[in-house]
Amino acid sequence: MSTDARAFCRDEAQAIATYNFAYLDEQSKRMIRRAILKGIAVPGYQVPFASREMPMPYGWGTGGVQVTASIIGPDDTLKVIDQGADDTTNAISIRKFFARTTGVATTTATTDASIIQTRHRIPETPLTEGQVLVYQVPIPEPLRFLEPRETETRTMHALAEYGVMHVKLYEDIARHGHIATTYAYPVKVEGRYVMDPSPTPKFDNPKMDQCPALQLFGAGREMRIYAIPPWTQVVSLDFEDHPFEVQAFDRPCALCGADDVFLDEVIMDDQGTRMFVCSDTDHCNSRQTAGHAGEQDT
Amino acid sequence: MSVCMNADHPLMTVRDLTHMYGNRVGCRDVSFDLHPGEVLAVVGESGSGKTTLLDCVSARLERSSGTVGYQMRDGRMQDLHALSEAERRFLMRTDWGFVHQNPADGLRMNVSAGANVGERLMAVGQRHYGQIREAAMDWLGRVEIDDDRIDDRPGTFSGGMRQRLQIARNLVTGPRLVFMDEPTGGLDVSVQARLLDLLRGLVDDLGLSAIVVTHDLAVARLLSQRMMVMKDGRVIETGLTDRVLDDPQAPYTQLLVSSILQV
């Protein structure tokens, strides 16, 4: 792949004379690939890596961008979503960034993409084998808010000492009567490591389990990479008498009528008129194209 | 003592335990046996090595030399410092309790009292919310904290309540050995008295063994059957608590006993 990449760079030398293929230099990519491989070998384990400066602020997806830059090749097709949408600033900027620095094809269709970089959603359309889902992760450590010392949390991971994770869920039930954590809901990967699935809504947690696609997680500021290989068991933590449940919506999408999807609430006017629509824009659009319609309208 | 399981075999055997802080002595050549159901008090002025000793025998601190043997639940004697980190931590949250002088060190201040008590249960694999809560409620009752405080954070508790909560949190998994570092330090006397009363009751009911570090001889007299007096890192006198306090032999112990303020 890197020979291709170099050839590509020669060809495109005029257009992007100063950048290597996918912006990062080859040595950095190798270093990141090693971290990715280790992450895949130890599912759910946070692998430290030497995160690079990227031409965007921390918190905008520098981790995801570095992972994508390290795995992308000229034949890939890239899709970037932000909270499920292909058309927000963050998604468009990152898509354009890779279009310019790699020249790869981009798409908004989940089924056409070989790499999907995502901020906080998993597409509604089921992923398939061969696809890679790259998550942007702000805080990779699920134990962070229970135990602030990194030395201690690493020991806790090493010894699989995860009692405190349930303390948090206990607190939820004690205070709210149910598990009120709705995003970044902790999961246990392949019966071993407890992992933060990045701030995806817990609605998406079941999609991680036995997923045919490779899932990679990059946290740039925190300098951690972790991974879930295809067909890996991912279990959301819960109590026997308070089992894990995903959010339920009391209405279908106003645009496409889908009732098994994660909805966004959109404020329509100053009177506070609200509309609930799919957060996954590609899924919504393709359903509308296929003739589905919601009870939309003002 | 009500319960004495296998009292012939000591629960803990300490031999020639030494801990050095660089060239300075933490504790030196300490040896003792602790039998099941026995409460041992370690007294001495501050800086005498009491806390170092406690940390060493509870495997919180690496020893410099000597051995600490502990009778595991299956009856075999195990050198604590030969245990793996995982085994040691497991022991800490099941078979042992550690009551800190400052409750904030032993509690999670940002979660509710119920979660504090329930944490150890969850750590050993309890996954039924109802049962965890019931156990927490039960233990809060036993340390005289009202049921309706179960969802309050320890930050809203008084010093005495925090200390009682810490005790409940430690005892919920039915430990056999509890380490206490100045359990009544910083509490006013009436609260101290109630706490001591409670501790005495619990130790009696549960047949706990305990090692209590204190500089307060009255606490030692109330709680312990046996007593060790430390000075400059060494044990200078040891014996039954009543004997040591009523008939101190070592000059330093005599000084210590005669220094108690009489009201």
Coordinates of C-alpha atoms in Angstrom, one line a residue:
Chain A
M1 CA 0.0 0.0 0.0
S2 CA 2.7 2.5 0.8
T3 CA 4.3 1.9 -2.6
D4 CA 1.0 2.8 -4.1
A5 CA 0.9 5.7 -1.8
R6 CA 4.3 6.9 -2.9
A7 CA 3.4 6.5 -6.6
F8 CA 0.2 8.5 -5.9
C9 CA 2.2 11.2 -4.3
R10 CA 4.5 11.5 -7.3
D11 CA 1.5 11.7 -9.6
E12 CA -0.2 14.3 -7.5
A13 CA 3.1 16.1 -6.7
Q14 CA 1.9 19.3 -8.3
A15 CA -1.4 19.5 -6.4
I16 CA -0.1 18.6 -2.9
A17 CA 3.6 19.1 -3.2
T18 CA 4.2 19.6 0.5
Y19 CA 2.1 16.7 2.0
N20 CA 2.7 13.0 2.2
F21 CA -0.2 10.8 1.3
A22 CA -2.8 11.3 4.0
Y23 CA -0.9 14.1 5.6
L24 CA 1.1 12.0 8.1
D25 CA 4.6 10.9 7.3
E26 CA 5.2 7.2 6.8
Q27 CA 7.1 6.7 10.0
S28 CA 4.3 8.1 12.1
K29 CA 1.8 5.9 10.2
R30 CA 3.9 2.9 10.9
M31 CA 4.0 3.7 14.6
I32 CA 0.2 4.2 14.6
R33 CA -0.4 1.0 12.7
R34 CA 1.7 -0.9 15.3
A35 CA -0.6 0.5 18.0
I36 CA -3.6 -0.5 16.0
L37 CA -2.4 -4.0 15.5
K38 CA -1.7 -4.3 19.2
G39 CA -5.1 -3.0 19.9
I40 CA -6.7 -5.6 17.7
A41 CA -4.7 -8.3 19.3
V42 CA -5.9 -7.3 22.8
P43 CA -9.5 -6.2 22.2
G44 CA -10.6 -3.3 24.4
Y45 CA -7.1 -2.6 25.7
Q46 CA -6.0 1.0 25.5
V47 CA -2.6 1.1 23.6
P48 CA -0.6 4.2 24.2
F49 CA 0.8 5.9 21.1
A50 CA 2.8 8.9 20.2
S51 CA -0.1 11.1 19.0
R52 CA 1.0 13.7 16.5
E53 CA 0.0 17.3 16.0
M54 CA -2.7 17.5 13.4
P55 CA -4.0 20.6 11.6
M56 CA -7.0 20.8 13.8
P57 CA -7.6 21.4 17.6
Y58 CA -7.7 18.6 20.1
G59 CA -11.3 17.6 20.6
W60 CA -12.1 17.8 16.9
G61 CA -11.2 14.3 16.2
T62 CA -7.4 14.3 16.0
G63 CA -7.3 10.7 17.2
G64 CA -9.7 9.4 14.6
V65 CA -8.0 11.4 11.9
Q66 CA -4.6 9.8 12.7
V67 CA -6.1 6.3 12.7
T68 CA -7.8 7.0 9.4
A69 CA -4.6 8.5 7.9
S70 CA -2.7 5.4 8.9
I71 CA -5.0 2.8 7.4
I72 CA -6.3 4.6 4.3
G73 CA -5.1 3.6 0.9
P74 CA -5.7 5.0 -2.6
D75 CA -8.4 2.4 -3.2
D76 CA -10.5 3.2 -0.2
T77 CA -13.8 5.0 -0.1
L78 CA -14.2 7.3 2.9
K79 CA -17.3 8.4 4.7
V80 CA -17.2 10.8 7.6
I81 CA -20.1 11.3 10.0
D82 CA -20.6 13.7 12.9
Q83 CA -23.4 12.7 15.3
G84 CA -24.8 10.6 12.4
A85 CA -24.8 13.4 9.9
D86 CA -22.6 13.7 6.8
D87 CA -23.2 17.4 6.4
T88 CA -22.0 19.1 9.5
T89 CA -18.8 21.2 9.7
N90 CA -16.7 18.6 11.4
A91 CA -17.7 15.8 9.0
I92 CA -17.3 18.0 5.9
S93 CA -13.9 19.4 7.0
I94 CA -12.4 15.9 7.8
R95 CA -13.8 14.5 4.5
K96 CA -12.3 17.4 2.5
F97 CA -9.1 17.1 4.4
F98 CA -8.7 13.5 3.3
A99 CA -10.0 14.2 -0.2
R100 CA -7.2 16.8 -0.6
T101 CA -4.4 14.9 1.1
T102 CA -5.1 11.5 -0.4
G103 CA -7.4 12.0 -3.4
V104 CA -9.5 9.0 -2.4
A105 CA -13.2 8.7 -3.3
T106 CA -15.5 10.0 -0.6
T107 CA -19.1 9.0 -0.2
T108 CA -22.0 9.6 2.1
A109 CA -23.5 6.1 1.5
T110 CA -22.7 3.8 4.4
T111 CA -22.8 0.7 2.1
D112 CA -20.3 2.2 -0.4
A113 CA -17.7 3.2 2.2
S114 CA -14.7 1.1 3.1
I115 CA -13.7 3.4 5.9
I116 CA -16.2 5.3 8.0
Q117 CA -14.8 7.8 10.5
T118 CA -17.4 8.7 13.0
R119 CA -18.0 11.1 15.8
H120 CA -20.4 9.6 18.3
R121 CA -22.7 7.4 16.2
I122 CA -22.7 4.0 14.6
P123 CA -24.6 4.1 11.2
E124 CA -28.1 2.6 11.3
T125 CA -27.3 0.5 8.1
P126 CA -25.6 -2.7 9.4
L127 CA -21.9 -2.7 8.7
T128 CA -20.4 -5.5 6.7
E129 CA -17.2 -7.5 6.7
G130 CA -14.3 -5.5 5.2
Q131 CA -15.5 -2.2 6.4
V132 CA -13.6 -0.2 9.1
L133 CA -15.4 2.1 11.6
V134 CA -13.0 4.7 13.1
Y135 CA -14.2 6.4 16.2
Q136 CA -13.1 9.8 17.5
V137 CA -12.7 9.4 21.2
P138 CA -12.4 12.3 23.7
I139 CA -11.8 10.3 26.9
P140 CA -10.8 6.7 26.4
E141 CA -10.6 5.8 30.1
P142 CA -14.0 4.5 31.4
L143 CA -12.7 4.6 35.0
R144 CA -11.5 8.2 34.8
F145 CA -14.3 9.8 36.7
L146 CA -14.2 7.1 39.4
E147 CA -10.5 6.9 39.8
P148 CA -8.5 10.0 38.6
R149 CA -5.0 8.4 38.9
E150 CA -3.9 6.9 35.6
T151 CA -1.4 4.6 37.3
E152 CA -4.2 3.2 39.4
T153 CA -6.7 2.7 36.5
R154 CA -4.0 0.9 34.5
T155 CA -3.5 -1.5 37.4
M156 CA -7.3 -1.9 37.7
H157 CA -7.5 -2.8 34.0
A158 CA -4.5 -5.2 34.4
L159 CA -6.2 -7.0 37.3
A160 CA -9.7 -6.7 35.8
E161 CA -10.8 -4.9 38.9
Y162 CA -14.0 -3.4 37.7
G163 CA -16.2 -3.2 40.8
V164 CA -16.2 0.6 40.7
M165 CA -17.8 0.5 37.2
H166 CA -20.9 -0.9 38.8
V167 CA -20.7 1.7 41.6
K168 CA -21.5 4.3 39.0
L169 CA -24.5 2.3 37.6
Y170 CA -25.6 1.8 41.2
E171 CA -25.5 5.5 41.8
D172 CA -27.6 6.0 38.7
I173 CA -30.3 3.6 39.9
A174 CA -30.2 5.0 43.5
R175 CA -30.7 8.5 42.2
H176 CA -32.9 8.1 39.2
G177 CA -34.6 4.7 39.6
H178 CA -33.0 3.4 36.5
I179 CA -29.6 3.4 34.8
A180 CA -29.5 7.0 33.6
T181 CA -26.2 6.8 31.7
T182 CA -27.3 7.3 28.1
Y183 CA -24.0 7.8 26.3
A184 CA -20.5 6.5 26.7
Y185 CA -22.1 3.5 28.3
P186 CA -19.4 1.1 29.5
V187 CA -19.0 -2.2 27.8
K188 CA -16.9 -5.3 28.5
V189 CA -15.1 -6.6 25.4
E190 CA -14.6 -10.3 24.9
G191 CA -15.2 -10.9 28.7
R192 CA -12.0 -9.0 29.6
Y193 CA -11.5 -5.3 29.3
V194 CA -14.0 -2.7 30.2
M195 CA -14.1 -0.1 27.5
D196 CA -15.6 3.3 26.9
P197 CA -17.4 3.1 23.5
S198 CA -16.7 6.9 23.1
P199 CA -19.8 9.1 23.6
T200 CA -22.0 7.2 21.3
P201 CA -25.6 6.9 22.6
K202 CA -26.1 3.6 24.4
F203 CA -28.7 3.0 21.6
D204 CA -25.7 2.0 19.5
N205 CA -24.1 -0.3 22.0
P206 CA -25.8 -3.5 20.7
K207 CA -24.4 -2.8 17.2
M208 CA -20.9 -3.2 18.5
D209 CA -21.5 -6.8 19.6
Q210 CA -20.5 -9.4 17.0
C211 CA -20.1 -6.6 14.5
P212 CA -18.7 -7.8 11.1
A213 CA -16.7 -4.6 10.7
L214 CA -13.4 -3.7 12.3
Q215 CA -13.9 -1.0 14.9
L216 CA -10.9 1.3 15.7
F217 CA -10.9 4.0 18.4
G218 CA -8.4 6.9 18.4
A219 CA -8.0 9.4 21.2
G220 CA -5.5 12.0 20.0
R221 CA -5.2 14.2 23.1
E222 CA -5.2 11.2 25.4
M223 CA -2.8 9.4 23.2
R224 CA -4.6 6.1 23.2
I225 CA -5.8 3.7 20.5
Y226 CA -8.0 0.7 21.1
A227 CA -9.9 -1.7 18.9
I228 CA -12.7 -4.3 18.6
P229 CA -11.9 -6.9 16.0
P230 CA -14.7 -8.2 13.8
W231 CA -17.1 -10.7 15.4
T232 CA -16.1 -9.8 19.0
Q233 CA -18.4 -10.1 22.0
V234 CA -19.3 -6.7 23.4
V235 CA -21.5 -6.7 26.5
S236 CA -23.0 -3.6 28.1
L237 CA -22.6 -3.6 31.9
D238 CA -25.8 -3.9 33.9
F239 CA -27.4 -5.4 37.0
E240 CA -29.4 -8.6 37.0
D241 CA -32.5 -6.8 38.2
H242 CA -31.8 -3.7 36.1
P243 CA -30.8 -5.1 32.7
F244 CA -29.3 -3.0 30.0
E245 CA -31.9 -1.2 27.8
V246 CA -31.5 1.1 24.9
Q247 CA -33.4 4.4 24.5
A248 CA -36.9 4.0 23.1
F249 CA -38.6 6.8 21.1
D250 CA -42.4 7.3 21.3
R251 CA -42.6 8.4 17.6
P252 CA -41.1 7.5 14.3
C253 CA -38.8 9.8 12.2
A254 CA -40.8 12.7 10.9
L255 CA -39.1 12.5 7.5
C256 CA -38.7 8.8 6.7
G257 CA -41.1 7.2 9.2
A258 CA -38.4 4.8 10.6
D259 CA -39.2 3.7 14.1
D260 CA -36.1 1.6 15.0
V261 CA -33.6 4.4 14.7
F262 CA -31.9 7.0 17.0
L263 CA -33.7 10.3 16.6
D264 CA -32.5 13.9 16.9
E265 CA -34.8 16.6 18.2
V266 CA -34.8 19.6 16.0
I267 CA -36.2 23.0 17.1
M268 CA -38.1 24.4 14.1
D269 CA -39.0 28.0 15.1
D270 CA -39.1 30.5 17.9
Q271 CA -42.4 29.1 19.1
G272 CA -40.5 25.9 20.0
T273 CA -42.1 23.6 17.4
R274 CA -40.1 20.5 17.4
M275 CA -39.4 17.7 15.0
F276 CA -37.8 14.4 15.6
V277 CA -35.7 13.1 12.7
C278 CA -33.2 10.4 12.1
S279 CA -29.7 11.3 13.4
D280 CA -28.2 9.2 10.6
T281 CA -28.8 11.4 7.5
D282 CA -27.7 8.8 5.0
H283 CA -30.1 6.2 6.4
C284 CA -32.9 8.8 6.4
N285 CA -32.2 10.0 2.8
S286 CA -32.0 6.5 1.4
R287 CA -35.3 5.6 3.0
Q288 CA -37.0 8.6 1.6
T289 CA -35.5 7.8 -1.8
A290 CA -37.0 4.3 -1.5
G291 CA -40.4 5.9 -1.0
H292 CA -40.8 5.9 2.8
A293 CA -42.3 9.0 4.3
G294 CA -43.0 10.3 7.7
E295 CA -45.9 12.3 8.9
Q296 CA -43.6 15.4 8.7
D297 CA -44.9 18.8 8.3
T298 CA -45.5 21.8 10.3
Chain B
M1 CA -14.4 -14.0 72.8
S2 CA -17.5 -15.6 71.3
V3 CA -15.9 -17.1 68.1
C4 CA -12.6 -18.7 68.1
M5 CA -12.0 -20.7 64.9
N6 CA -8.9 -22.8 64.9
A7 CA -7.5 -20.7 67.7
D8 CA -4.4 -22.9 68.0
H9 CA -3.1 -21.6 64.7
P10 CA -2.4 -18.0 64.6
L11 CA -4.2 -15.9 61.9
M12 CA -1.1 -13.9 61.3
T13 CA 2.5 -14.6 62.2
V14 CA 5.0 -11.8 62.0
R15 CA 8.7 -12.4 62.4
D16 CA 11.6 -10.0 62.5
L17 CA 9.7 -7.5 60.3
T18 CA 11.8 -4.5 59.4
H19 CA 11.1 -1.5 57.2
M20 CA 13.7 1.1 56.4
Y21 CA 13.1 4.5 54.9
G22 CA 16.5 4.8 53.3
N23 CA 18.8 4.8 56.3
R24 CA 16.1 5.6 58.7
V25 CA 14.2 3.0 60.7
G26 CA 10.5 2.7 60.1
C27 CA 10.1 -0.4 62.3
R28 CA 12.7 -3.0 63.2
D29 CA 12.6 -6.6 64.2
V30 CA 9.0 -6.8 65.1
S31 CA 7.6 -10.2 65.8
F32 CA 4.1 -11.2 67.0
D33 CA 1.3 -13.7 66.5
L34 CA -2.3 -12.7 66.1
H35 CA -4.9 -15.3 66.9
P36 CA -8.4 -15.5 65.4
G37 CA -10.8 -13.3 67.3
E38 CA -8.0 -11.4 69.0
V39 CA -7.6 -7.6 69.0
L40 CA -4.1 -6.4 69.2
A41 CA -3.4 -2.7 70.0
V42 CA -0.2 -1.1 68.9
V43 CA 0.6 2.0 70.9
G44 CA 3.4 4.5 71.1
E45 CA 4.0 8.1 70.5
S46 CA 3.9 9.6 67.0
G47 CA 6.9 8.6 64.9
S48 CA 7.4 5.4 66.8
G49 CA 6.7 3.3 63.7
K50 CA 3.1 2.2 64.5
T51 CA 1.6 3.1 61.1
T52 CA 4.7 1.8 59.2
L53 CA 4.2 -1.5 61.0
L54 CA 0.5 -1.5 60.1
D55 CA 1.2 -0.8 56.5
C56 CA 3.8 -3.5 56.4
V57 CA 1.7 -6.2 57.9
S58 CA -1.3 -5.3 55.7
A59 CA 1.0 -5.5 52.6
R60 CA 0.4 -1.9 51.7
L61 CA 4.1 -1.3 52.1
E62 CA 7.1 -3.4 51.0
R63 CA 9.0 -4.8 54.0
S64 CA 12.8 -4.5 54.0
S65 CA 13.2 -7.9 55.7
G66 CA 11.3 -10.4 57.8
T67 CA 8.2 -12.4 57.1
V68 CA 4.4 -11.9 57.5
G69 CA 2.5 -15.1 57.3
Y70 CA -1.3 -15.1 57.0
Q71 CA -3.7 -18.0 57.3
M72 CA -5.8 -18.0 54.2
R73 CA -9.5 -19.0 54.3
D74 CA -8.5 -22.5 53.1
G75 CA -6.3 -22.8 56.2
R76 CA -2.8 -22.7 54.6
M77 CA -0.3 -20.3 55.8
Q78 CA 0.9 -17.8 53.1
D79 CA 3.7 -15.3 53.1
L80 CA 2.0 -12.1 52.2
H81 CA 4.8 -10.6 50.3
A82 CA 5.0 -13.7 48.1
L83 CA 1.4 -13.0 47.0
S84 CA 0.8 -11.5 43.6
E85 CA -0.6 -8.0 43.4
A86 CA -4.0 -9.5 42.2
E87 CA -4.2 -11.9 45.2
R88 CA -3.2 -9.2 47.6
R89 CA -5.9 -6.9 46.3
F90 CA -8.4 -9.6 46.4
L91 CA -7.5 -10.3 50.1
M92 CA -7.8 -6.6 50.8
R93 CA -11.4 -6.4 49.5
T94 CA -12.7 -9.7 50.9
D95 CA -10.8 -11.0 53.9
W96 CA -9.5 -7.7 55.2
G97 CA -10.8 -4.3 56.2
F98 CA -8.8 -1.2 56.6
V99 CA -10.2 1.7 58.6
H100 CA -8.3 4.9 58.0
Q101 CA -7.9 7.7 60.6
N102 CA -9.3 10.1 58.0
P103 CA -12.6 8.6 56.6
A104 CA -12.0 10.5 53.4
D105 CA -9.1 8.2 52.7
G106 CA -11.2 5.1 53.0
L107 CA -14.4 6.3 51.4
R108 CA -15.5 7.5 48.0
M109 CA -16.6 10.9 48.8
N110 CA -18.4 11.5 45.5
V111 CA -20.8 8.6 45.6
S112 CA -23.7 7.8 48.0
A113 CA -23.3 6.0 51.3
G114 CA -25.1 3.0 49.8
A115 CA -22.7 2.8 47.0
N116 CA -19.8 3.1 49.4
V117 CA -21.0 0.1 51.3
G118 CA -22.0 -1.8 48.2
E119 CA -18.7 -1.3 46.4
R120 CA -17.0 -4.3 47.9
L121 CA -19.9 -6.5 47.1
M122 CA -19.9 -5.4 43.5
A123 CA -16.1 -5.8 43.4
V124 CA -16.5 -9.5 44.3
G125 CA -19.1 -10.0 41.6
Q126 CA -22.5 -9.2 43.2
R127 CA -24.7 -8.0 40.3
H128 CA -28.1 -7.8 41.8
Y129 CA -29.0 -4.2 42.6
G130 CA -31.8 -5.1 45.1
Q131 CA -29.6 -7.4 47.1
I132 CA -26.7 -4.9 47.2
R133 CA -29.0 -2.3 48.4
E134 CA -30.5 -4.5 51.0
A135 CA -27.0 -5.4 52.3
A136 CA -26.1 -1.8 52.4
M137 CA -29.3 -0.9 54.3
D138 CA -28.6 -3.6 56.8
W139 CA -25.0 -2.5 57.4
L140 CA -26.0 1.2 57.7
G141 CA -28.4 0.0 60.4
R142 CA -25.8 -1.9 62.2
V143 CA -23.5 1.2 62.4
E144 CA -26.5 3.3 63.4
I145 CA -26.9 5.4 60.3
D146 CA -30.5 6.1 59.4
D147 CA -32.0 4.4 56.4
D148 CA -33.0 7.6 54.8
R149 CA -29.3 8.7 54.5
I150 CA -28.5 5.8 52.2
D151 CA -28.5 8.0 49.1
D152 CA -26.6 10.9 50.6
R153 CA -23.0 11.4 49.9
P154 CA -20.5 11.1 52.8
G155 CA -19.7 14.7 52.3
T156 CA -23.0 15.6 54.0
F157 CA -22.1 13.3 57.0
S158 CA -20.6 14.3 60.3
G159 CA -17.1 13.1 61.2
G160 CA -18.5 10.3 63.4
M161 CA -21.0 9.2 60.8
R162 CA -18.2 9.1 58.2
Q163 CA -16.1 6.9 60.4
R164 CA -19.1 4.5 61.0
L165 CA -19.8 4.5 57.3
Q166 CA -16.2 3.5 56.7
I167 CA -16.5 0.7 59.1
A168 CA -19.7 -0.6 57.4
R169 CA -18.0 -0.4 54.1
N170 CA -15.1 -2.5 55.4
L171 CA -17.2 -5.1 57.2
V172 CA -19.8 -5.8 54.5
T173 CA -17.8 -8.7 52.9
G174 CA -17.4 -10.4 56.3
P175 CA -13.6 -9.9 56.6
R176 CA -11.7 -11.9 59.2
L177 CA -9.1 -9.3 59.9
V178 CA -9.5 -5.5 60.2
F179 CA -6.6 -3.0 60.4
M180 CA -7.4 0.2 62.1
D181 CA -5.3 3.3 62.1
E182 CA -6.4 5.7 64.8
P183 CA -10.0 4.9 64.3
T184 CA -11.2 7.5 66.8
G185 CA -8.7 10.2 66.0
G186 CA -10.2 13.6 65.4
L187 CA -13.6 12.7 67.0
D188 CA -14.9 14.4 70.1
V189 CA -15.1 12.2 73.2
S190 CA -18.8 11.4 73.2
V191 CA -18.7 10.4 69.6
Q192 CA -15.5 8.4 70.3
A193 CA -17.3 6.6 73.1
R194 CA -20.2 5.6 70.8
L195 CA -17.8 4.5 68.1
L196 CA -15.8 2.4 70.5
D197 CA -19.0 0.8 71.8
L198 CA -20.0 0.0 68.3
L199 CA -16.6 -1.4 67.4
R200 CA -16.5 -3.6 70.5
G201 CA -20.0 -4.9 69.7
L202 CA -19.1 -5.7 66.1
V203 CA -15.8 -7.3 66.9
D204 CA -17.5 -9.4 69.5
D205 CA -20.5 -10.4 67.3
L206 CA -18.4 -11.2 64.2
G207 CA -15.4 -12.7 65.9
L208 CA -13.2 -10.3 64.1
S209 CA -9.5 -10.1 64.6
A210 CA -8.1 -6.7 64.5
I211 CA -4.8 -4.8 64.7
V212 CA -5.5 -1.3 66.1
V213 CA -2.9 1.4 65.9
T214 CA -3.6 4.2 68.4
H215 CA -1.8 6.7 70.6
D216 CA -4.8 6.7 72.8
L217 CA -4.3 4.2 75.7
A218 CA -8.0 4.4 76.6
V219 CA -8.9 3.2 73.2
A220 CA -6.4 0.4 73.5
R221 CA -7.8 -0.6 76.9
L222 CA -11.4 -0.7 75.7
L223 CA -10.8 -2.6 72.4
S224 CA -7.8 -4.8 72.8
Q225 CA -6.9 -7.9 74.7
R226 CA -3.2 -7.6 73.9
M227 CA -1.0 -4.7 73.4
M228 CA 2.4 -3.8 72.0
V229 CA 4.2 -0.7 72.9
M230 CA 6.5 0.8 70.3
K231 CA 9.3 3.3 70.5
D232 CA 11.8 4.3 67.8
G233 CA 10.6 1.5 65.6
R234 CA 11.0 -1.3 68.1
V235 CA 8.6 -3.1 70.3
I236 CA 9.7 -2.4 73.8
E237 CA 6.9 -4.1 75.7
T238 CA 4.2 -6.5 74.9
G239 CA 1.6 -8.3 77.0
L240 CA -2.1 -8.5 78.0
T241 CA -3.6 -5.0 77.8
D242 CA -4.6 -4.8 81.4
R243 CA -1.2 -6.0 82.6
V244 CA 0.7 -3.5 80.5
L245 CA -1.5 -0.6 81.5
D246 CA -1.7 -1.6 85.2
D247 CA 1.8 -2.7 85.7
P248 CA 4.0 -1.3 83.0
Q249 CA 7.6 -2.7 83.0
A250 CA 9.6 -0.7 80.5
P251 CA 10.5 2.8 81.6
Y252 CA 9.0 4.3 78.5
T253 CA 5.7 2.5 79.0
Q254 CA 5.6 3.7 82.6
L255 CA 6.1 7.2 81.3
L256 CA 3.4 6.7 78.7
V257 CA 0.9 5.4 81.2
S258 CA 1.6 8.1 83.7
S259 CA 1.2 10.7 81.1
I260 CA -2.6 10.0 80.7
L261 CA -4.5 13.1 81.8
Q262 CA -6.8 12.4 84.7
V263 CA -10.0 14.4 84.7

